[in-house]
Coordinates of C-alpha atoms in Angstrom, one line a residue:
Chain A
M1 CA 73.1 -50.7 128.6
S2 CA 70.6 -50.5 131.3
N3 CA 68.8 -53.5 129.8
V4 CA 72.0 -55.5 130.1
R5 CA 72.8 -54.4 133.7
T6 CA 69.3 -55.2 134.9
T7 CA 69.6 -58.7 133.4
L8 CA 72.1 -59.4 136.1
A9 CA 69.2 -59.6 138.6
T10 CA 68.1 -62.8 136.8
L11 CA 71.3 -64.6 137.8
P12 CA 71.6 -64.0 141.5
M13 CA 73.5 -67.2 142.2
S14 CA 75.9 -66.9 139.4
F15 CA 76.7 -63.3 140.1
P16 CA 76.0 -62.6 143.8
D17 CA 78.1 -59.5 143.6
P18 CA 77.1 -57.5 140.5
A19 CA 80.1 -55.3 140.9
D20 CA 82.2 -58.2 139.7
V21 CA 80.9 -57.7 136.2
V22 CA 82.0 -54.7 134.1
F23 CA 79.9 -53.7 131.2
V24 CA 81.5 -51.8 128.3
D25 CA 79.2 -49.9 125.9
G26 CA 80.1 -50.7 122.3
D27 CA 80.0 -47.1 121.1
P28 CA 83.1 -46.1 119.0
S29 CA 85.2 -45.3 122.0
W30 CA 84.8 -48.9 123.4
P31 CA 88.5 -50.0 122.8
A32 CA 89.7 -47.4 125.3
E33 CA 87.0 -48.2 127.8
L34 CA 87.7 -51.9 127.5
E35 CA 91.4 -51.3 128.0
R36 CA 90.7 -49.3 131.1
A37 CA 88.4 -52.1 132.4
I38 CA 91.0 -54.7 131.8
R39 CA 93.8 -52.7 133.4
S40 CA 91.6 -52.1 136.4
G41 CA 91.7 -55.8 137.1
A42 CA 88.2 -56.7 136.2
T43 CA 87.7 -60.5 136.0
G44 CA 84.7 -60.5 133.8
I45 CA 83.7 -58.0 131.1
V46 CA 80.7 -57.8 128.8
L47 CA 81.3 -55.8 125.7
V48 CA 77.8 -54.7 124.6
H49 CA 77.0 -54.3 120.9
P50 CA 80.4 -53.1 119.7
T51 CA 80.7 -50.9 116.7
P52 CA 83.4 -51.9 114.1
V53 CA 86.5 -49.9 115.1
D54 CA 90.1 -51.0 115.0
F55 CA 91.5 -52.3 118.3
D56 CA 94.5 -54.0 119.7
L57 CA 94.2 -57.2 121.7
L58 CA 95.5 -57.0 125.2
T59 CA 97.0 -60.0 126.9
A60 CA 95.4 -60.4 130.3
D61 CA 93.5 -63.0 132.3
T62 CA 90.3 -61.1 132.0
I63 CA 87.4 -62.9 130.3
V64 CA 85.6 -60.8 127.8
V65 CA 82.3 -61.8 126.2
V66 CA 80.9 -60.0 123.3
D67 CA 77.1 -59.3 123.6
S68 CA 75.9 -59.1 120.0
P69 CA 72.2 -58.5 119.3
W70 CA 71.6 -61.6 117.2
A71 CA 74.6 -63.8 117.8
S72 CA 74.0 -63.9 121.6
N73 CA 70.5 -65.3 121.3
P74 CA 70.3 -68.7 123.0
V75 CA 68.7 -70.2 120.0
N76 CA 72.0 -70.3 118.2
G77 CA 73.2 -73.6 119.6
L78 CA 70.3 -75.4 118.0
A79 CA 70.4 -73.1 115.0
A80 CA 74.0 -74.0 114.3
Q81 CA 73.2 -77.7 114.3
A82 CA 70.3 -77.2 111.9
F83 CA 72.1 -74.8 109.5
R84 CA 75.4 -76.7 109.4
A85 CA 73.5 -80.0 108.7
A86 CA 71.7 -78.3 105.8
A87 CA 74.6 -76.3 104.3
T88 CA 75.6 -78.7 101.6
N89 CA 77.9 -77.8 98.8
G90 CA 76.7 -74.7 96.9
A91 CA 74.3 -73.7 99.7
R92 CA 73.1 -70.0 99.9
V93 CA 71.9 -68.3 103.0
E94 CA 69.8 -65.2 103.2
C95 CA 70.6 -63.0 106.1
R96 CA 68.1 -60.1 106.5
V97 CA 68.0 -57.5 109.2
I98 CA 65.3 -54.9 109.9
T99 CA 66.6 -51.8 111.7
P100 CA 65.4 -48.3 112.3
P101 CA 66.2 -45.5 109.8
G102 CA 69.5 -43.8 110.8
S103 CA 71.1 -47.0 112.0
D104 CA 74.8 -47.4 111.4
F105 CA 75.1 -49.9 108.6
A106 CA 78.7 -50.8 109.5
T107 CA 77.5 -52.0 112.9
A108 CA 74.5 -53.7 111.4
L109 CA 76.7 -55.6 109.0
L110 CA 79.1 -56.5 111.9
D111 CA 76.1 -57.9 113.8
Q112 CA 75.2 -60.0 110.8
L113 CA 78.7 -61.4 110.5
A114 CA 78.6 -62.4 114.1
L115 CA 75.3 -64.2 113.6
I116 CA 76.6 -66.1 110.6
R117 CA 79.8 -67.0 112.5
A118 CA 77.6 -68.3 115.3
V119 CA 75.5 -70.6 113.1
L120 CA 77.6 -71.4 110.1
G121 CA 81.2 -70.2 110.6
P122 CA 83.2 -67.0 109.9
V123 CA 82.5 -64.9 106.8
M124 CA 85.8 -64.5 105.0
K125 CA 84.8 -61.8 102.5
V126 CA 81.9 -59.5 101.9
Q127 CA 81.2 -57.5 98.7
V128 CA 78.7 -54.7 99.0
R129 CA 76.4 -54.7 96.0
H130 CA 74.2 -51.7 96.8
L131 CA 74.1 -49.2 99.5
S132 CA 71.6 -46.4 100.0
D133 CA 70.4 -44.3 102.9
R134 CA 67.7 -46.9 103.6
A135 CA 69.1 -50.3 102.5
L136 CA 72.2 -52.3 102.0
H137 CA 72.7 -55.5 99.9
A138 CA 75.8 -57.5 100.1
E139 CA 77.2 -60.9 99.3
G140 CA 79.6 -62.9 101.4
L141 CA 81.3 -66.3 101.6
T142 CA 82.0 -68.3 104.7
N143 CA 85.1 -70.3 105.4
L144 CA 83.2 -73.4 104.2
S145 CA 82.1 -71.7 100.9
V146 CA 78.5 -71.1 101.9
A147 CA 77.3 -68.0 100.0
V148 CA 75.5 -65.4 102.1
D149 CA 73.1 -62.8 100.8
F150 CA 73.1 -59.9 103.3
S151 CA 70.4 -57.3 103.4
I152 CA 69.7 -54.5 105.8
V153 CA 66.4 -52.6 105.5
C154 CA 65.4 -49.5 107.5
T155 CA 61.9 -49.0 108.8
T156 CA 60.2 -48.1 112.0
A157 CA 57.1 -50.1 111.1
L158 CA 58.6 -53.3 112.3
P159 CA 60.6 -54.1 115.4
A160 CA 64.3 -54.8 114.8
S161 CA 64.9 -58.4 113.9
A162 CA 67.3 -60.7 112.0
S163 CA 66.2 -63.6 109.9
L164 CA 68.2 -66.3 108.2
R165 CA 66.9 -68.7 105.5
L166 CA 68.6 -71.6 103.9
L167 CA 66.7 -73.3 101.1
T168 CA 67.6 -76.9 100.6
S169 CA 66.7 -79.3 97.7
D170 CA 63.6 -80.4 99.6
G171 CA 62.9 -77.9 102.3
S172 CA 64.5 -75.1 104.3
V173 CA 65.9 -73.9 107.6
E174 CA 64.6 -70.6 108.8
L175 CA 65.5 -68.6 111.8
T176 CA 64.0 -65.3 113.1
I177 CA 65.5 -63.5 116.0
P178 CA 63.6 -60.6 117.5
S179 CA 65.2 -57.6 119.2
G180 CA 67.2 -58.8 122.1
D181 CA 65.8 -56.2 124.5
T182 CA 63.0 -58.6 125.5
A183 CA 62.8 -62.3 126.1
L184 CA 60.5 -62.8 123.1
P185 CA 61.9 -66.1 121.7
A186 CA 63.6 -66.7 118.4
R187 CA 61.8 -69.1 116.0
L188 CA 63.8 -71.8 114.4
I189 CA 61.9 -73.9 111.8
T190 CA 63.3 -76.8 109.8
V191 CA 61.2 -77.9 106.9
G192 CA 61.9 -81.3 105.3
P193 CA 60.0 -84.0 103.4
D194 CA 58.3 -85.1 106.7
G195 CA 57.0 -81.7 107.7
A196 CA 58.0 -78.6 109.5
V197 CA 59.6 -78.6 113.0
L198 CA 59.6 -75.6 115.3
A199 CA 62.5 -75.9 117.7
P200 CA 61.6 -75.4 121.4
T201 CA 61.3 -71.7 122.2
Q202 CA 63.7 -70.2 124.7
Y203 CA 62.4 -67.2 126.6
E204 CA 65.8 -65.9 127.5
N205 CA 67.2 -62.7 125.9
G206 CA 70.6 -62.5 124.4
H207 CA 72.0 -60.4 127.3
R208 CA 71.3 -63.1 129.8
S209 CA 72.7 -65.7 127.5
S210 CA 75.9 -63.6 127.3
L211 CA 76.1 -63.4 131.0
R212 CA 75.7 -67.1 131.4
R213 CA 78.5 -67.6 128.9
L214 CA 80.7 -65.3 131.0
R215 CA 79.9 -67.3 134.1
E216 CA 80.6 -70.6 132.4
L217 CA 83.9 -69.4 131.1
Q218 CA 84.9 -68.1 134.5
A219 CA 83.9 -71.4 136.0
T220 CA 86.3 -73.4 133.8
G221 CA 89.3 -71.5 135.2
S222 CA 91.4 -72.1 132.1
A223 CA 89.3 -70.3 129.5
D224 CA 90.8 -68.3 126.7
G225 CA 89.4 -64.9 127.8
S226 CA 90.3 -63.2 124.6
A227 CA 88.8 -65.7 122.2
E228 CA 85.6 -63.7 121.5
L229 CA 87.6 -60.5 121.0
R230 CA 89.8 -62.2 118.4
R231 CA 86.7 -63.3 116.5
L232 CA 85.3 -59.8 116.8
Q233 CA 88.5 -58.4 115.5
A234 CA 88.4 -60.7 112.4
D235 CA 84.8 -59.6 111.7
V236 CA 85.7 -55.9 112.2
V237 CA 88.4 -56.3 109.5
T238 CA 85.9 -58.0 107.2
T239 CA 83.3 -55.3 107.8
T240 CA 85.7 -52.4 107.3
A241 CA 87.1 -54.0 104.1
A242 CA 83.6 -54.4 102.7
L243 CA 82.2 -51.0 103.6
G244 CA 85.2 -48.7 103.8
D245 CA 85.1 -47.4 100.3
H246 CA 81.4 -47.2 100.1
L247 CA 81.1 -45.2 103.3
R248 CA 83.9 -42.9 102.2
E249 CA 82.2 -42.3 98.9
R250 CA 78.9 -41.5 100.5
N251 CA 80.5 -39.2 103.0
A252 CA 82.4 -37.4 100.2
V253 CA 79.1 -36.9 98.3
R254 CA 77.6 -35.3 101.4
Chain B
M1 CA 22.2 -58.1 76.3
Q2 CA 24.1 -61.3 75.9
S3 CA 24.6 -63.0 79.3
T4 CA 26.8 -66.0 78.5
F5 CA 29.9 -65.6 76.4
G6 CA 31.6 -68.3 74.4
I7 CA 35.3 -68.9 75.1
G8 CA 37.9 -70.4 72.8
F9 CA 41.3 -71.5 74.2
L10 CA 44.4 -71.3 72.1
G11 CA 46.6 -73.9 73.8
A12 CA 45.3 -76.7 76.0
G13 CA 48.3 -77.3 78.2
P14 CA 48.4 -77.6 82.0
V15 CA 47.5 -73.9 82.6
T16 CA 44.3 -74.3 80.6
Q17 CA 43.5 -77.7 82.1
S18 CA 44.3 -77.1 85.7
I19 CA 43.7 -73.3 86.1
H20 CA 41.2 -72.0 83.6
L21 CA 38.8 -74.9 83.2
P22 CA 38.3 -75.5 86.9
T23 CA 37.9 -71.7 87.4
L24 CA 35.3 -71.4 84.6
A25 CA 33.4 -74.4 86.1
R26 CA 32.5 -71.9 88.8
L27 CA 31.3 -69.2 86.4
G28 CA 28.8 -71.1 84.2
D29 CA 26.4 -68.1 84.5
A30 CA 28.9 -66.0 82.5
F31 CA 30.9 -68.2 80.3
A32 CA 30.7 -71.4 78.2
I33 CA 33.8 -73.0 76.7
R34 CA 33.1 -73.5 73.0
H35 CA 36.4 -74.3 71.3
I36 CA 39.7 -75.8 72.3
T37 CA 42.8 -75.6 70.0
D38 CA 46.1 -77.3 70.6
V39 CA 48.9 -78.3 68.3
D40 CA 48.5 -81.9 69.6
P41 CA 45.1 -83.1 68.2
A42 CA 44.7 -85.8 70.9
V43 CA 45.1 -83.2 73.6
A44 CA 42.7 -80.8 71.9
E45 CA 40.1 -83.5 71.5
A46 CA 40.5 -84.9 75.1
V47 CA 40.3 -81.5 76.8
A48 CA 37.4 -80.3 74.6
G49 CA 35.6 -83.5 75.4
R50 CA 35.7 -82.7 79.1
V51 CA 33.7 -79.5 78.5
G52 CA 31.7 -80.4 75.5
A53 CA 33.5 -78.0 73.2
A54 CA 34.6 -78.2 69.6
H55 CA 38.3 -78.8 69.0
S56 CA 40.9 -78.1 66.4
T57 CA 44.6 -77.7 65.8
S58 CA 44.8 -74.3 64.1
T59 CA 44.3 -70.7 65.3
E60 CA 42.3 -70.0 62.2
A61 CA 39.8 -72.6 62.9
L62 CA 39.1 -71.2 66.4
L63 CA 39.0 -67.6 65.1
D64 CA 36.5 -68.6 62.4
D65 CA 34.2 -70.3 65.0
P66 CA 31.3 -67.9 65.5
A67 CA 30.5 -69.5 68.9
V68 CA 33.8 -68.0 70.2
D69 CA 33.3 -64.5 71.7
V70 CA 36.4 -64.4 73.8
V71 CA 39.8 -65.8 72.9
A72 CA 41.9 -67.0 75.7
I73 CA 45.6 -67.3 74.7
C74 CA 47.3 -70.0 76.7
S75 CA 50.0 -71.0 74.2
P76 CA 53.8 -70.8 74.7
N77 CA 55.0 -67.2 75.3
S78 CA 56.4 -66.7 71.9
F79 CA 53.0 -67.0 70.2
H80 CA 51.1 -64.7 72.5
A81 CA 51.5 -61.4 70.5
E82 CA 50.8 -62.9 67.1
Q83 CA 47.7 -64.7 68.3
L84 CA 46.4 -61.7 70.2
I85 CA 46.7 -59.5 67.1
A86 CA 44.9 -62.1 65.0
A87 CA 42.1 -62.4 67.6
C88 CA 41.6 -58.7 67.6
R89 CA 41.5 -58.5 63.9
A90 CA 39.0 -61.4 63.8
G91 CA 36.5 -59.1 65.5
K92 CA 36.2 -61.1 68.7
K93 CA 34.6 -59.4 71.7
A94 CA 37.6 -59.6 74.0
V95 CA 41.0 -61.3 74.4
L96 CA 42.4 -62.7 77.6
C97 CA 46.1 -63.3 77.0
E98 CA 48.2 -65.2 79.5
K99 CA 51.3 -63.4 80.8
P100 CA 53.5 -62.2 79.2
L101 CA 51.6 -60.1 76.7
A102 CA 54.6 -60.0 74.4
M103 CA 58.3 -61.1 74.3
S104 CA 59.8 -58.0 72.5
A105 CA 59.3 -54.3 72.3
A106 CA 58.3 -54.7 68.6
Q107 CA 55.5 -57.0 69.6
A108 CA 54.4 -54.6 72.3
D109 CA 54.3 -51.8 69.7
A110 CA 52.2 -54.0 67.4
I111 CA 49.7 -54.8 70.2
T112 CA 49.4 -51.1 71.0
A113 CA 48.6 -50.5 67.3
V114 CA 46.0 -53.3 67.0
S115 CA 44.3 -52.2 70.2
A116 CA 43.9 -48.6 68.8
E117 CA 42.8 -50.0 65.4
T118 CA 40.2 -52.5 66.6
G119 CA 39.2 -51.3 70.1
V120 CA 38.9 -55.0 71.2
P121 CA 39.3 -55.2 75.0
I122 CA 42.5 -56.9 76.0
M123 CA 43.2 -58.4 79.4
V124 CA 46.4 -60.0 80.6
G125 CA 46.0 -63.0 82.9
A126 CA 48.3 -61.7 85.5
M127 CA 46.2 -63.1 88.3
H128 CA 47.9 -61.4 91.2
T129 CA 46.9 -58.0 89.8
F130 CA 43.3 -59.1 90.3
D131 CA 43.8 -60.8 93.6
P132 CA 41.3 -59.3 96.2
G133 CA 44.0 -59.4 98.9
W134 CA 46.4 -57.4 96.8
R135 CA 43.7 -54.9 95.7
A136 CA 42.5 -54.3 99.2
A137 CA 46.1 -53.4 100.2
V138 CA 46.4 -51.0 97.2
A139 CA 43.2 -49.3 98.3
H140 CA 44.6 -48.7 101.8
W141 CA 48.4 -48.2 101.3
G142 CA 48.3 -44.4 101.2
D143 CA 51.6 -42.9 100.0
L144 CA 53.5 -46.2 99.9
P145 CA 54.2 -46.0 96.1
A146 CA 56.0 -42.7 96.8
S147 CA 57.5 -43.5 100.2
S148 CA 58.7 -47.1 99.8
H149 CA 62.4 -47.4 99.3
T150 CA 63.0 -51.2 99.2
I151 CA 60.9 -53.9 97.5
R152 CA 61.5 -57.6 97.7
L153 CA 59.7 -60.5 95.9
S154 CA 60.6 -64.1 96.9
V155 CA 58.9 -67.1 95.3
V156 CA 59.7 -70.5 96.6
L157 CA 57.7 -73.2 94.9
P158 CA 57.5 -77.0 94.5
P159 CA 57.3 -78.2 91.0
N160 CA 54.0 -77.2 89.4
A161 CA 52.8 -80.9 89.3
R162 CA 52.3 -80.8 93.0
F163 CA 49.4 -78.4 92.5
E164 CA 48.3 -79.3 89.0
D165 CA 47.5 -82.8 90.1
V166 CA 45.0 -81.6 92.7
A167 CA 43.4 -79.1 90.4
T168 CA 42.7 -81.6 87.6
E169 CA 44.0 -84.7 85.9
V170 CA 46.6 -83.3 83.6
L171 CA 47.3 -84.5 80.0
S172 CA 50.6 -83.9 78.1
R173 CA 52.9 -82.6 80.8
S174 CA 56.3 -81.4 79.5
P175 CA 59.4 -82.7 81.3
F176 CA 61.5 -80.3 83.4
P177 CA 64.5 -79.3 81.2
A178 CA 68.0 -80.4 82.0
P179 CA 70.1 -77.6 80.4
D180 CA 73.9 -77.3 80.2
W181 CA 74.7 -75.1 83.2
S182 CA 78.2 -74.4 82.0
D183 CA 77.0 -72.4 79.0
V184 CA 76.6 -68.8 79.8
E185 CA 74.1 -68.3 77.1
V186 CA 72.0 -71.1 78.6
L187 CA 72.1 -69.3 82.0
A188 CA 71.2 -66.0 80.4
A189 CA 68.3 -67.6 78.7
M190 CA 67.2 -69.3 81.9
I191 CA 67.3 -66.0 83.9
H192 CA 65.4 -64.2 81.1
G193 CA 62.9 -67.0 81.1
G194 CA 62.6 -66.8 84.9
V195 CA 61.7 -63.2 84.7
M196 CA 59.2 -63.6 81.8
G197 CA 57.8 -66.8 83.2
L198 CA 57.7 -66.4 87.0
A199 CA 58.6 -62.9 88.1
I200 CA 56.2 -61.7 85.5
H201 CA 53.3 -62.6 87.9
D202 CA 54.3 -59.7 90.2
L203 CA 56.2 -57.2 88.1
P204 CA 53.0 -55.3 87.3
L205 CA 52.5 -55.1 91.1
I206 CA 56.1 -53.9 91.6
R207 CA 55.6 -51.3 88.8
R208 CA 52.7 -49.9 90.8
L209 CA 55.3 -49.0 93.5
L210 CA 57.8 -47.4 91.1
P211 CA 57.5 -43.8 90.0
R212 CA 59.7 -44.6 87.0
Y213 CA 62.0 -47.3 85.6
D214 CA 63.8 -45.5 82.8
D215 CA 66.8 -45.4 85.0
L216 CA 66.7 -49.1 85.8
Q217 CA 70.0 -50.7 86.5
V218 CA 70.6 -54.3 87.3
I219 CA 73.3 -54.6 90.0
D220 CA 73.5 -58.3 90.3
A221 CA 71.9 -61.3 88.6
K222 CA 72.4 -64.9 89.4
F223 CA 70.8 -68.1 88.1
L224 CA 70.2 -70.5 91.0
A225 CA 70.1 -74.2 90.1
P226 CA 68.0 -76.3 89.6
F227 CA 65.7 -73.4 88.7
G228 CA 65.7 -70.0 90.3
Y229 CA 67.3 -66.6 90.3
R230 CA 68.4 -63.7 92.4
I231 CA 68.2 -60.3 90.7
L232 CA 69.0 -57.0 92.4
F233 CA 68.2 -53.8 90.6
V234 CA 67.6 -50.2 91.3
A235 CA 64.9 -48.1 89.6
G236 CA 63.2 -44.8 90.5
G237 CA 65.4 -44.4 93.5
K238 CA 64.4 -47.8 95.0
S239 CA 66.2 -51.1 95.4
I240 CA 64.3 -54.1 94.2
E241 CA 65.2 -57.7 94.8
L242 CA 63.7 -60.6 92.9
H243 CA 64.3 -64.1 94.2
A244 CA 62.9 -67.4 93.1
M245 CA 63.6 -71.1 93.7
V246 CA 61.8 -74.1 92.5
S247 CA 62.8 -77.2 94.5
Q248 CA 61.3 -80.4 95.8
T249 CA 59.9 -78.7 98.9
W250 CA 56.3 -79.3 99.7
Q251 CA 56.0 -75.8 101.2
P252 CA 55.3 -72.9 98.9
D253 CA 56.3 -69.4 100.0
W254 CA 55.3 -66.6 97.7
V255 CA 55.8 -63.2 99.3
L256 CA 56.0 -59.6 98.0
E257 CA 57.2 -56.9 100.5
A258 CA 57.6 -53.2 100.3
F259 CA 59.3 -51.1 102.9
S260 CA 59.1 -47.4 103.7
D261 CA 60.4 -45.6 106.7
D262 CA 57.1 -45.9 108.5
Q263 CA 55.1 -48.6 106.7
V264 CA 55.6 -52.1 105.5
L265 CA 53.5 -54.1 103.0
H266 CA 53.7 -57.9 103.2
V267 CA 51.6 -59.9 100.8
E268 CA 51.5 -63.7 100.9
F269 CA 50.1 -65.2 97.7
T270 CA 48.5 -68.7 97.5
P271 CA 50.1 -71.0 94.9
S272 CA 48.8 -71.1 91.4
Y273 CA 46.6 -73.9 90.1
V274 CA 44.8 -74.6 93.4
H275 CA 41.8 -72.5 94.5
A276 CA 43.2 -71.7 97.9
G277 CA 41.6 -68.3 98.2
S278 CA 43.2 -64.8 97.8
A279 CA 46.4 -63.4 99.0
V280 CA 46.7 -62.1 102.6
S281 CA 48.1 -58.6 102.7
T282 CA 49.3 -56.9 105.9
L283 CA 50.0 -53.2 106.1
T284 CA 52.1 -52.5 109.2
T285 CA 53.1 -49.3 110.9
S286 CA 54.8 -48.9 114.3
D287 CA 51.5 -48.9 116.1
S288 CA 49.1 -51.1 114.1
A289 CA 48.8 -53.8 111.5
R290 CA 45.9 -54.1 109.1
V291 CA 45.2 -57.4 107.5
F292 CA 43.3 -57.9 104.2
G293 CA 42.2 -61.3 103.2
P294 CA 41.9 -64.1 102.7
A295 CA 38.9 -63.9 100.4
T296 CA 37.5 -67.1 98.9
V297 CA 37.9 -65.7 95.4
N298 CA 41.5 -66.0 94.1
G299 CA 43.0 -63.9 91.3
Y300 CA 42.0 -66.2 88.5
E301 CA 38.4 -66.2 89.4
A302 CA 38.5 -62.4 89.9
E303 CA 40.1 -61.9 86.5
W304 CA 37.3 -63.9 84.7
R305 CA 34.6 -62.1 86.7
E306 CA 36.1 -58.8 85.7
L307 CA 36.2 -59.9 82.1
A308 CA 32.5 -60.8 82.3
A309 CA 31.7 -57.3 83.7
I310 CA 33.6 -55.7 80.9
L311 CA 31.7 -57.7 78.3
R312 CA 28.4 -56.7 79.9
G313 CA 29.4 -53.1 79.8
E314 CA 29.5 -52.8 83.5
L315 CA 33.2 -52.0 83.7
A316 CA 35.7 -50.2 81.5
P317 CA 38.4 -52.5 80.0
P318 CA 42.0 -52.0 81.3
S319 CA 44.2 -49.5 79.5
T320 CA 46.1 -51.3 76.9
R321 CA 48.8 -48.7 77.3
D322 CA 49.2 -49.8 81.0
L323 CA 49.3 -53.4 80.0
V324 CA 52.0 -52.7 77.3
D325 CA 53.9 -50.6 79.8
D326 CA 53.8 -53.6 82.2
V327 CA 55.4 -55.9 79.6
R328 CA 57.9 -53.3 78.6
F329 CA 59.0 -53.1 82.3
A330 CA 59.3 -56.9 82.4
L331 CA 61.3 -57.0 79.2
T332 CA 63.6 -54.3 80.5
V333 CA 64.3 -56.3 83.7
A334 CA 64.7 -59.6 81.8
D335 CA 67.0 -58.1 79.2
A336 CA 69.1 -56.3 81.8
A337 CA 69.3 -59.3 84.1
A338 CA 70.5 -61.6 81.3
E339 CA 73.1 -59.0 80.2
A340 CA 74.3 -58.6 83.8
L341 CA 74.6 -62.3 84.2
R342 CA 76.7 -62.5 80.9
K343 CA 79.0 -59.8 82.1
A344 CA 79.5 -61.4 85.5
E345 CA 80.2 -64.8 84.0
V346 CA 82.7 -63.4 81.6
A347 CA 84.4 -61.4 84.4
A348 CA 84.6 -64.6 86.5

């Protein structure tokens, strides 16, 4: 959370009064915290890295942006163009995440769904193929019938990261997003018959990108402030449906 | 002590032409190609003519040739075991068999028996097992075989011709098949063939990371058109993903990874056919990364150099039992993947 708050300092003109922005930590109690923030009259809220828990949407004028570790990266505007152009009929996308041991797989899967939503569209269904203490493998399908192979692998040897790869008939689109806690840029590479193109790198972390989005939504004056929460709610439902039985089984064994 | 050994090739297709002949051209101090056999007499004659060797169309003719010390089996997979057994019984000094060593458990048993009976050194041309970049990682990976929990192999390749054509000028190239994708048995055969023809390069490496595989269970197996697969299985308490895709891309990407809680192995192999040096392996922990390779010698050159050392008595031959266990592991994966695909297709 402190990383997110300190990012405000990089937007002194957009947010001259930092107190105007309320940050809600995405730990499992976030729905109650979010409700409190909304009822307090906050005009802009950043929900940071939410865990997948059930929640009710509140009708209010408050604008809420969801700061998700991979989906908030500023590369995703360019990445969406590249992946959507390449995702022809029958396409498959690999979505791989490296995370430290002990990470919550439900949250990690929710983060992946948010990323796929950002670059390709919402994932309508996920089926978990294998789940252990250290890895998860699952398969999903987007609303445009793009198959997605999800994997989550635990290690401390590598920094957290997310990577996407879509193999085409004559090349690929590959995206690697580093941990959003620094401004280390994502790498988006499109390979085609004429060569490989690295998209311009953007040294802006996902937190700052989320804050800019909040500012832009506030500036429009007529933005749908709950749109990101509705999308989050749909991904929470998909995550819970995919993992619910598996997590219950594992907890029962323990 | 004999210093130069005569080689006879059973099969003169693209692998012999574009991999072994250019490799052996570098090793003239150790080997001389004496005999080329192929079912197509024109191919046998043309390839033999390039290297000044005798040529024939029968296994017997090659095995009867006293100039042949070492038999290199580069025929279609289904002939490997039969020809290997014949070569051992013919009293040759060694046999180098292209992967896979066998295509059934019964063939594997027969190879074990002939090895015990004749004592002829057997090598399998699984070039990645000899790759200096891989071997350096093995020497430094510590407890990774015990501690790794997730293994992933991904092979993305252009059609072989992209590399064959810069390794040599190939005769007699077979067309890429156009099977009936709607037939589940065709798909099952394709995924079986994918394991025994492509994943086979690295399954011995993966087996080095597995304490056991008698509990192997395929969780998911898919054939990916035009040619590829995704197979997910668990064995020895680890999850293993095998992925491959052959497309029209120009960019090869051949990577084996193994993850433990505190160490990651990442191996990038060079494509087959071209002499692009060894793999580059990286062993990473949270505070360091050690890189091994690239060496100028690739796995093919290393395997022939190792065979020369064995023939000169400088090195013990590999354990036939290990080689047979490698192919049993591959057959277990291939059979289980094909069966999992059948079940999934029926269920769908």
